[in-house]
Coordinates of C-alpha atoms in Angstrom, one line a residue:
X1 CA -64.6 -46.1 48.9
X2 CA -68.4 -45.9 48.6
X3 CA -68.6 -49.7 48.3
X4 CA -66.6 -50.0 51.6
X5 CA -68.7 -47.5 53.4
X6 CA -71.9 -49.2 52.2
X7 CA -70.6 -52.6 53.4
X8 CA -69.8 -51.1 56.8
X9 CA -73.3 -49.7 57.1
X10 CA -74.9 -53.0 56.2
X11 CA -72.8 -54.8 58.9
X12 CA -73.9 -52.2 61.6
X13 CA -77.6 -52.5 60.5
X14 CA -77.3 -56.3 60.8
X15 CA -75.8 -56.2 64.2
X16 CA -78.4 -53.7 65.5
X17 CA -81.2 -55.9 64.2
X18 CA -80.0 -59.0 66.0
X19 CA -81.3 -60.3 69.3
X20 CA -78.1 -59.3 71.0
X21 CA -78.8 -55.5 70.6
X22 CA -82.6 -55.3 70.6
X23 CA -85.3 -56.0 73.0
X24 CA -85.8 -59.5 71.6
X25 CA -85.0 -62.3 74.0
X26 CA -81.8 -64.1 73.6
X27 CA -82.6 -67.6 72.5
X28 CA -79.6 -69.0 74.4
X29 CA -80.9 -67.7 77.7
X30 CA -84.7 -67.6 77.4
X31 CA -85.3 -71.0 78.9
X32 CA -82.9 -70.6 81.9
X33 CA -84.1 -70.1 85.4
X34 CA -83.1 -66.9 87.0
X35 CA -81.8 -66.4 90.6
X36 CA -84.0 -64.2 92.7
X37 CA -82.4 -61.1 94.3
X38 CA -82.7 -62.4 97.8
X39 CA -81.1 -65.7 96.9
X40 CA -78.3 -63.9 95.0
X41 CA -77.6 -61.8 98.1
X42 CA -77.4 -64.9 100.3
X43 CA -74.9 -66.5 97.8
X44 CA -72.7 -63.4 97.9
X45 CA -72.8 -63.3 101.8
X46 CA -72.0 -67.1 102.0
X47 CA -69.1 -66.6 99.6
X48 CA -67.8 -63.6 101.4
X49 CA -68.0 -65.4 104.7
X50 CA -65.9 -68.2 103.2
X51 CA -63.4 -65.7 102.1
X52 CA -63.1 -63.9 105.4
X53 CA -62.9 -67.2 107.3
X54 CA -60.2 -68.6 104.9
X55 CA -62.4 -71.5 103.8
X56 CA -62.4 -70.7 100.1
X57 CA -64.1 -73.3 97.8
X58 CA -63.0 -71.8 94.4
X59 CA -66.2 -73.1 92.9
X60 CA -66.8 -73.4 89.2
X61 CA -63.2 -73.2 88.1
X62 CA -62.9 -76.7 86.5
X63 CA -62.3 -77.7 82.9
X64 CA -65.8 -79.0 82.8
X65 CA -67.3 -75.6 84.0
X66 CA -65.2 -73.9 81.4
X67 CA -66.5 -76.1 78.6
X68 CA -70.1 -75.7 79.9
X69 CA -69.7 -71.9 79.7
X70 CA -68.3 -71.8 76.2
X71 CA -71.7 -71.3 74.6
X72 CA -73.7 -69.6 77.2
X73 CA -73.5 -67.7 80.6
X74 CA -76.1 -67.1 83.3
X75 CA -74.4 -64.8 86.0
X76 CA -76.6 -64.6 89.2
X77 CA -75.4 -61.2 90.1
X78 CA -73.8 -58.0 88.4
X79 CA -71.0 -56.2 90.4
X80 CA -70.2 -52.6 89.8
X81 CA -67.0 -52.2 91.6
X82 CA -63.7 -50.3 91.8
X83 CA -60.7 -51.2 89.7
X84 CA -58.6 -51.5 92.8
X85 CA -56.4 -54.5 92.6
X86 CA -57.1 -55.5 96.2
X87 CA -60.9 -56.0 95.6
X88 CA -61.4 -58.6 92.9
X89 CA -65.2 -59.5 93.3
X90 CA -64.8 -63.1 92.1
X91 CA -62.4 -63.7 95.0
X92 CA -64.0 -61.5 97.6
X93 CA -67.3 -63.4 97.1
X94 CA -65.6 -66.9 96.3
X95 CA -67.3 -67.3 93.1
X96 CA -66.4 -69.1 89.9
X97 CA -66.5 -68.8 86.1
X98 CA -69.9 -67.5 84.9
X99 CA -71.2 -66.6 88.3
X100 CA -70.7 -62.8 88.3
X101 CA -71.0 -60.2 85.6
X102 CA -68.4 -57.6 86.7
X103 CA -68.1 -53.9 85.7
X104 CA -65.0 -52.3 87.1
X105 CA -64.1 -48.6 87.0
X106 CA -61.9 -46.6 89.4
X107 CA -64.3 -45.2 92.1
X108 CA -67.0 -47.7 91.2
X109 CA -68.7 -44.9 89.1
X110 CA -71.0 -45.5 86.2
X111 CA -70.8 -44.1 82.7
X112 CA -72.7 -44.9 79.6
X113 CA -70.6 -47.8 78.7
X114 CA -70.9 -49.2 82.2
X115 CA -74.6 -48.7 82.2
X116 CA -74.9 -50.3 78.9
X117 CA -73.0 -53.4 80.3
X118 CA -75.4 -53.6 83.3
X119 CA -78.4 -53.3 81.1
X120 CA -77.1 -56.0 78.9
X121 CA -76.7 -58.6 81.7
X122 CA -80.1 -57.7 83.1
X123 CA -82.0 -57.7 79.8
X124 CA -80.3 -60.5 78.0
X125 CA -78.6 -62.8 80.6
X126 CA -81.4 -62.7 83.2
X127 CA -79.3 -61.2 86.0
X128 CA -81.6 -59.9 88.8
X129 CA -79.2 -58.5 91.4
X130 CA -76.9 -55.5 90.9
X131 CA -74.4 -54.7 93.7
X132 CA -72.4 -51.5 93.7
X133 CA -69.3 -52.3 95.7
X134 CA -67.1 -49.5 97.3
X135 CA -64.2 -50.2 99.5
X136 CA -62.1 -48.8 102.4
X137 CA -59.4 -46.3 101.4
X138 CA -60.6 -45.9 97.9
X139 CA -57.9 -44.0 96.0
X140 CA -60.2 -42.5 93.5
X141 CA -62.6 -41.1 96.2
X142 CA -59.6 -39.7 98.0
X143 CA -58.1 -38.1 94.9
X144 CA -61.5 -36.5 94.3
X145 CA -61.7 -35.1 97.8
X146 CA -58.2 -33.7 97.6
X147 CA -58.7 -32.2 94.2
X148 CA -62.0 -30.5 95.0
X149 CA -60.7 -29.3 98.4
X150 CA -57.7 -27.6 96.5
X151 CA -60.0 -26.2 93.8
X152 CA -57.8 -27.9 91.3
X153 CA -58.2 -30.2 88.3
X154 CA -56.9 -33.7 88.0
X155 CA -54.6 -34.6 85.0
X156 CA -56.0 -36.1 81.8
X157 CA -59.0 -38.4 82.0
X158 CA -58.8 -38.7 85.8
X159 CA -60.8 -35.5 85.9
X160 CA -63.8 -37.4 84.7
X161 CA -63.6 -39.6 87.8
X162 CA -63.4 -36.5 90.0
X163 CA -66.5 -35.1 88.2
X164 CA -68.5 -38.3 88.8
X165 CA -67.6 -38.5 92.5
X166 CA -68.0 -34.8 93.2
X167 CA -71.6 -35.0 94.4
X168 CA -70.6 -37.4 97.2
X169 CA -67.6 -35.3 98.1
X170 CA -69.7 -32.1 98.3
X171 CA -72.4 -33.8 100.4
X172 CA -69.7 -35.2 102.9
X173 CA -67.2 -32.3 102.9
X174 CA -67.1 -32.3 106.7
X175 CA -66.9 -36.0 107.1
X176 CA -64.1 -38.6 106.7
X177 CA -63.0 -40.5 103.7
X178 CA -65.0 -43.7 104.4
X179 CA -68.2 -41.6 104.7
X180 CA -67.6 -40.2 101.2
X181 CA -66.9 -43.7 99.9
X182 CA -70.3 -44.9 101.2
X183 CA -72.1 -41.8 100.0
X184 CA -70.6 -42.3 96.5
X185 CA -71.9 -46.0 96.5
X186 CA -75.4 -44.8 97.4
X187 CA -75.3 -42.2 94.6
X188 CA -74.4 -44.8 92.1
X189 CA -77.0 -47.2 93.4
X190 CA -79.7 -44.4 93.0
X191 CA -78.5 -43.6 89.6
X192 CA -78.8 -47.2 88.5
X193 CA -82.3 -47.6 90.1
X194 CA -83.5 -44.5 88.3
X195 CA -82.0 -45.3 84.9
X196 CA -84.5 -45.3 82.1
X197 CA -85.8 -47.0 80.1
X198 CA -84.5 -50.5 81.2
X199 CA -83.4 -50.5 84.8
X200 CA -86.0 -48.3 86.5
X201 CA -88.9 -50.3 85.0
X202 CA -87.4 -53.6 86.2
X203 CA -86.7 -52.1 89.7
X204 CA -90.2 -50.8 89.9
X205 CA -91.7 -54.1 89.0
X206 CA -89.5 -55.9 91.6
X207 CA -87.9 -58.0 88.8
X208 CA -84.5 -56.7 89.8
X209 CA -82.8 -55.2 92.9
X210 CA -80.0 -52.7 93.1
X211 CA -78.1 -52.5 96.4
X212 CA -74.7 -51.1 97.8
X213 CA -71.9 -52.7 99.5
X214 CA -68.7 -51.7 101.4
X215 CA -65.5 -53.8 101.5
X216 CA -63.1 -53.7 104.4
X217 CA -59.5 -54.0 103.3
X218 CA -58.6 -54.8 107.0
X219 CA -61.0 -57.7 107.3
X220 CA -62.1 -58.7 103.9
X221 CA -65.7 -58.4 104.9
X222 CA -68.5 -56.9 102.8
X223 CA -71.1 -54.8 104.6
X224 CA -74.3 -54.5 102.6
X225 CA -75.5 -51.0 102.8
X226 CA -79.1 -51.2 101.5
X227 CA -81.0 -54.4 100.8
X228 CA -84.3 -52.8 100.1

C-alpha cells in the first residue's frame, strides 16, 4: 500500500513539474504567432455574419486540418458559453477544428475548473481574446430568477448555478429576463478581468481582452456588449 501511495505521489509531482502545469512556456506553442484581440473579434464577427446569412464555409474541417492539429493547437479565441444545445459556438461563429477553445457551463457561469481552463489557453496556447457568450431565453438564468423570487432552493447541484447567477438576478429584479442574462454576462466578464494572478495581469498589460456577447435565438446574430 505504501509503495502504491509513493508511486502515485511521484507521478503527481512529475506532472506538476512539467511545462504543462507551470509557468514555463509550452515548447509546442512558443514559436507560434498569436492573433491580436481586435483581429480575433473581427474573425468572430465575420463568421457570425456568414452564419446568419446562410453562407457557412465550415472552415478547417478537413482530414488535412485534423492531421495538422494532432500534435498542437492554437485557438484564436476562448469562448465561455452556456451549455444550451441551441448555441454551439463553433457553428454560431462558423469556425473549424482548433479555432476556438470552448468552456461551456449552463448559464455561462465560471467556476474554478472553468477558470483554470481559460487560464490554460491564455497562458499556454497563446489565446488573447476571451468572449463570455450569453443568449436569449437562457434557461439557467430563468430558473435562477424564479427560484430566488420564490425564496426557494433548486434541486441537487442546480443550486450552485442559482448561487452563481444570483448577483445578476438581484441587480435586475425589476427588469425582464434578457436584462438579467446580459447582466450575468457582464458579471462573468468582470470576474475574469479581475481574476488573479494570471488573467488580471494580462488584461492590465493589454496582452488579452475579455468581452461579452449576447446571442439571439431568433436571428442567430451575436451582439458584442463590450469591446473595451
